[in-house]
């Protein structure tokens, strides 16, 4: 049990040193660039699935990857500092409040739609 306690203390100190992420951090920048790739994929793939591709090809593993990415992005948004009235807010309560007021509902609707579509196709 003492070893577990030591590991938890080490984990907490590690996360406190790195969280919340700064919006301009290399980690967040890479994550956002990956998000741009997935948006581009959706922009290209969605019309193809709707209008061109046969129905059996809609079972694409990429859909699972995209849905998982956007689900993780919701968590990441709660862990990323945010600007409120040109001031960087790093308190998790402020970050959550800002996300709830802005993009959370939209993100949840999109992700829920992705997962519902995947469930319906399986």
PDB file of C-alpha atoms in Angstrom, residues 19-122:
ATOM      1  CA  UNK A  19      -1.787  20.466 -16.452  1.00  0.00           C
ATOM      2  CA  UNK A  20      -3.642  22.389 -17.502  1.00  0.00           C
ATOM      3  CA  UNK A  21      -2.099  22.476 -20.939  1.00  0.00           C
ATOM      4  CA  UNK A  22      -1.339  25.888 -22.334  1.00  0.00           C
ATOM      5  CA  UNK A  23      -3.307  26.578 -25.538  1.00  0.00           C
ATOM      6  CA  UNK A  24      -0.012  27.351 -27.300  1.00  0.00           C
ATOM      7  CA  UNK A  25       1.883  24.316 -25.981  1.00  0.00           C
ATOM      8  CA  UNK A  26       3.512  21.904 -28.410  1.00  0.00           C
ATOM      9  CA  UNK A  27       1.254  19.097 -27.162  1.00  0.00           C
ATOM     10  CA  UNK A  28      -1.919  21.071 -27.785  1.00  0.00           C
ATOM     11  CA  UNK A  29      -0.651  22.328 -31.138  1.00  0.00           C
ATOM     12  CA  UNK A  30       0.033  18.764 -32.317  1.00  0.00           C
ATOM     13  CA  UNK A  31      -3.385  17.646 -31.058  1.00  0.00           C
ATOM     14  CA  UNK A  32      -5.100  20.512 -32.873  1.00  0.00           C
ATOM     15  CA  UNK A  33      -3.204  19.720 -36.093  1.00  0.00           C
ATOM     16  CA  UNK A  34      -4.420  16.137 -35.837  1.00  0.00           C
ATOM     17  CA  UNK A  35      -7.924  17.551 -35.360  1.00  0.00           C
ATOM     18  CA  UNK A  36      -7.558  19.489 -38.602  1.00  0.00           C
ATOM     19  CA  UNK A  37      -6.636  16.238 -40.366  1.00  0.00           C
ATOM     20  CA  UNK A  38      -9.771  14.561 -39.000  1.00  0.00           C
ATOM     21  CA  UNK A  39     -11.968  17.504 -40.007  1.00  0.00           C
ATOM     22  CA  UNK A  40     -10.514  17.277 -43.521  1.00  0.00           C
ATOM     23  CA  UNK A  41     -11.207  13.539 -43.541  1.00  0.00           C
ATOM     24  CA  UNK A  42     -14.823  14.160 -42.507  1.00  0.00           C
ATOM     25  CA  UNK A  43     -15.253  16.859 -45.158  1.00  0.00           C
ATOM     26  CA  UNK A  44     -14.070  14.443 -47.846  1.00  0.00           C
ATOM     27  CA  UNK A  45     -15.480  11.150 -46.547  1.00  0.00           C
ATOM     28  CA  UNK A  46     -18.973  12.237 -45.503  1.00  0.00           C
ATOM     29  CA  UNK A  47     -20.182  13.248 -48.985  1.00  0.00           C
ATOM     30  CA  UNK A  48     -18.625  10.084 -50.418  1.00  0.00           C
ATOM     31  CA  UNK A  49     -20.435   7.872 -47.927  1.00  0.00           C
ATOM     32  CA  UNK A  50     -23.736   9.653 -48.485  1.00  0.00           C
ATOM     33  CA  UNK A  51     -23.666   9.948 -52.276  1.00  0.00           C
ATOM     34  CA  UNK A  52     -21.097   7.644 -53.863  1.00  0.00           C
ATOM     35  CA  UNK A  53     -19.886   4.626 -51.902  1.00  0.00           C
ATOM     36  CA  UNK A  54     -21.939   1.446 -51.706  1.00  0.00           C
ATOM     37  CA  UNK A  55     -23.592   0.696 -48.381  1.00  0.00           C
ATOM     38  CA  UNK A  56     -21.315  -2.191 -47.330  1.00  0.00           C
ATOM     39  CA  UNK A  57     -18.248   0.081 -47.467  1.00  0.00           C
ATOM     40  CA  UNK A  58     -19.632   2.302 -44.722  1.00  0.00           C
ATOM     41  CA  UNK A  59     -18.155  -0.054 -42.095  1.00  0.00           C
ATOM     42  CA  UNK A  60     -14.821   1.775 -42.072  1.00  0.00           C
ATOM     43  CA  UNK A  61     -12.398   1.463 -39.112  1.00  0.00           C
ATOM     44  CA  UNK A  62     -11.473   5.100 -39.678  1.00  0.00           C
ATOM     45  CA  UNK A  63     -14.916   6.076 -38.357  1.00  0.00           C
ATOM     46  CA  UNK A  64     -14.055   4.463 -35.024  1.00  0.00           C
ATOM     47  CA  UNK A  65     -10.711   6.280 -34.916  1.00  0.00           C
ATOM     48  CA  UNK A  66     -12.364   9.629 -35.653  1.00  0.00           C
ATOM     49  CA  UNK A  67     -15.099   9.122 -33.049  1.00  0.00           C
ATOM     50  CA  UNK A  68     -12.499   8.137 -30.464  1.00  0.00           C
ATOM     51  CA  UNK A  69     -10.368  11.179 -31.271  1.00  0.00           C
ATOM     52  CA  UNK A  70     -13.272  13.609 -30.855  1.00  0.00           C
ATOM     53  CA  UNK A  71     -14.317  11.903 -27.621  1.00  0.00           C
ATOM     54  CA  UNK A  72     -10.805  12.344 -26.254  1.00  0.00           C
ATOM     55  CA  UNK A  73     -10.831  15.929 -27.502  1.00  0.00           C
ATOM     56  CA  UNK A  74     -13.712  16.692 -25.140  1.00  0.00           C
ATOM     57  CA  UNK A  75     -11.569  15.515 -22.237  1.00  0.00           C
ATOM     58  CA  UNK A  76      -8.628  17.478 -23.610  1.00  0.00           C
ATOM     59  CA  UNK A  77     -10.725  20.628 -23.737  1.00  0.00           C
ATOM     60  CA  UNK A  78     -11.353  20.333 -20.004  1.00  0.00           C
ATOM     61  CA  UNK A  79      -7.597  20.011 -19.468  1.00  0.00           C
ATOM     62  CA  UNK A  80      -6.529  22.999 -21.587  1.00  0.00           C
ATOM     63  CA  UNK A  81      -6.262  26.509 -20.197  1.00  0.00           C
ATOM     64  CA  UNK A  82      -8.460  29.044 -21.926  1.00  0.00           C
ATOM     65  CA  UNK A  83      -8.605  32.752 -22.569  1.00  0.00           C
ATOM     66  CA  UNK A  84     -11.487  34.664 -21.017  1.00  0.00           C
ATOM     67  CA  UNK A  85     -11.598  38.350 -21.921  1.00  0.00           C
ATOM     68  CA  UNK A  86      -7.955  38.227 -23.093  1.00  0.00           C
ATOM     69  CA  UNK A  87      -6.800  36.688 -19.810  1.00  0.00           C
ATOM     70  CA  UNK A  88      -5.409  33.159 -19.631  1.00  0.00           C
ATOM     71  CA  UNK A  89      -7.415  31.102 -17.127  1.00  0.00           C
ATOM     72  CA  UNK A  90      -5.656  28.050 -15.703  1.00  0.00           C
ATOM     73  CA  UNK A  91      -8.035  27.057 -12.916  1.00  0.00           C
ATOM     74  CA  UNK A  92      -9.961  23.929 -13.828  1.00  0.00           C
ATOM     75  CA  UNK A  93     -13.228  25.430 -12.611  1.00  0.00           C
ATOM     76  CA  UNK A  94     -12.805  28.425 -14.939  1.00  0.00           C
ATOM     77  CA  UNK A  95     -11.797  26.167 -17.829  1.00  0.00           C
ATOM     78  CA  UNK A  96     -14.864  23.974 -17.321  1.00  0.00           C
ATOM     79  CA  UNK A  97     -17.179  26.964 -16.977  1.00  0.00           C
ATOM     80  CA  UNK A  98     -15.894  28.494 -20.217  1.00  0.00           C
ATOM     81  CA  UNK A  99     -16.146  25.188 -22.110  1.00  0.00           C
ATOM     82  CA  UNK A 100     -19.685  24.629 -20.815  1.00  0.00           C
ATOM     83  CA  UNK A 101     -20.664  28.089 -22.045  1.00  0.00           C
ATOM     84  CA  UNK A 102     -19.134  27.701 -25.478  1.00  0.00           C
ATOM     85  CA  UNK A 103     -18.453  24.414 -27.301  1.00  0.00           C
ATOM     86  CA  UNK A 104     -19.375  21.547 -24.988  1.00  0.00           C
ATOM     87  CA  UNK A 105     -22.996  21.065 -26.129  1.00  0.00           C
ATOM     88  CA  UNK A 106     -22.011  21.145 -29.801  1.00  0.00           C
ATOM     89  CA  UNK A 107     -19.112  18.740 -29.192  1.00  0.00           C
ATOM     90  CA  UNK A 108     -21.331  16.327 -27.278  1.00  0.00           C
ATOM     91  CA  UNK A 109     -23.972  16.360 -30.026  1.00  0.00           C
ATOM     92  CA  UNK A 110     -21.408  15.649 -32.738  1.00  0.00           C
ATOM     93  CA  UNK A 111     -19.690  12.890 -30.773  1.00  0.00           C
ATOM     94  CA  UNK A 112     -22.999  11.316 -29.735  1.00  0.00           C
ATOM     95  CA  UNK A 113     -24.069  11.301 -33.381  1.00  0.00           C
ATOM     96  CA  UNK A 114     -20.806   9.628 -34.390  1.00  0.00           C
ATOM     97  CA  UNK A 115     -21.183   6.916 -31.765  1.00  0.00           C
ATOM     98  CA  UNK A 116     -24.880   6.392 -32.538  1.00  0.00           C
ATOM     99  CA  UNK A 117     -24.037   5.961 -36.221  1.00  0.00           C
ATOM    100  CA  UNK A 118     -21.318   3.447 -35.375  1.00  0.00           C
ATOM    101  CA  UNK A 119     -23.689   1.531 -33.116  1.00  0.00           C
ATOM    102  CA  UNK A 120     -26.397   1.460 -35.764  1.00  0.00           C
ATOM    103  CA  UNK A 121     -23.969   0.148 -38.403  1.00  0.00           C
ATOM    104  CA  UNK A 122     -22.695  -2.716 -36.256  1.00  0.00           C
TER     105      UNK A 122
END
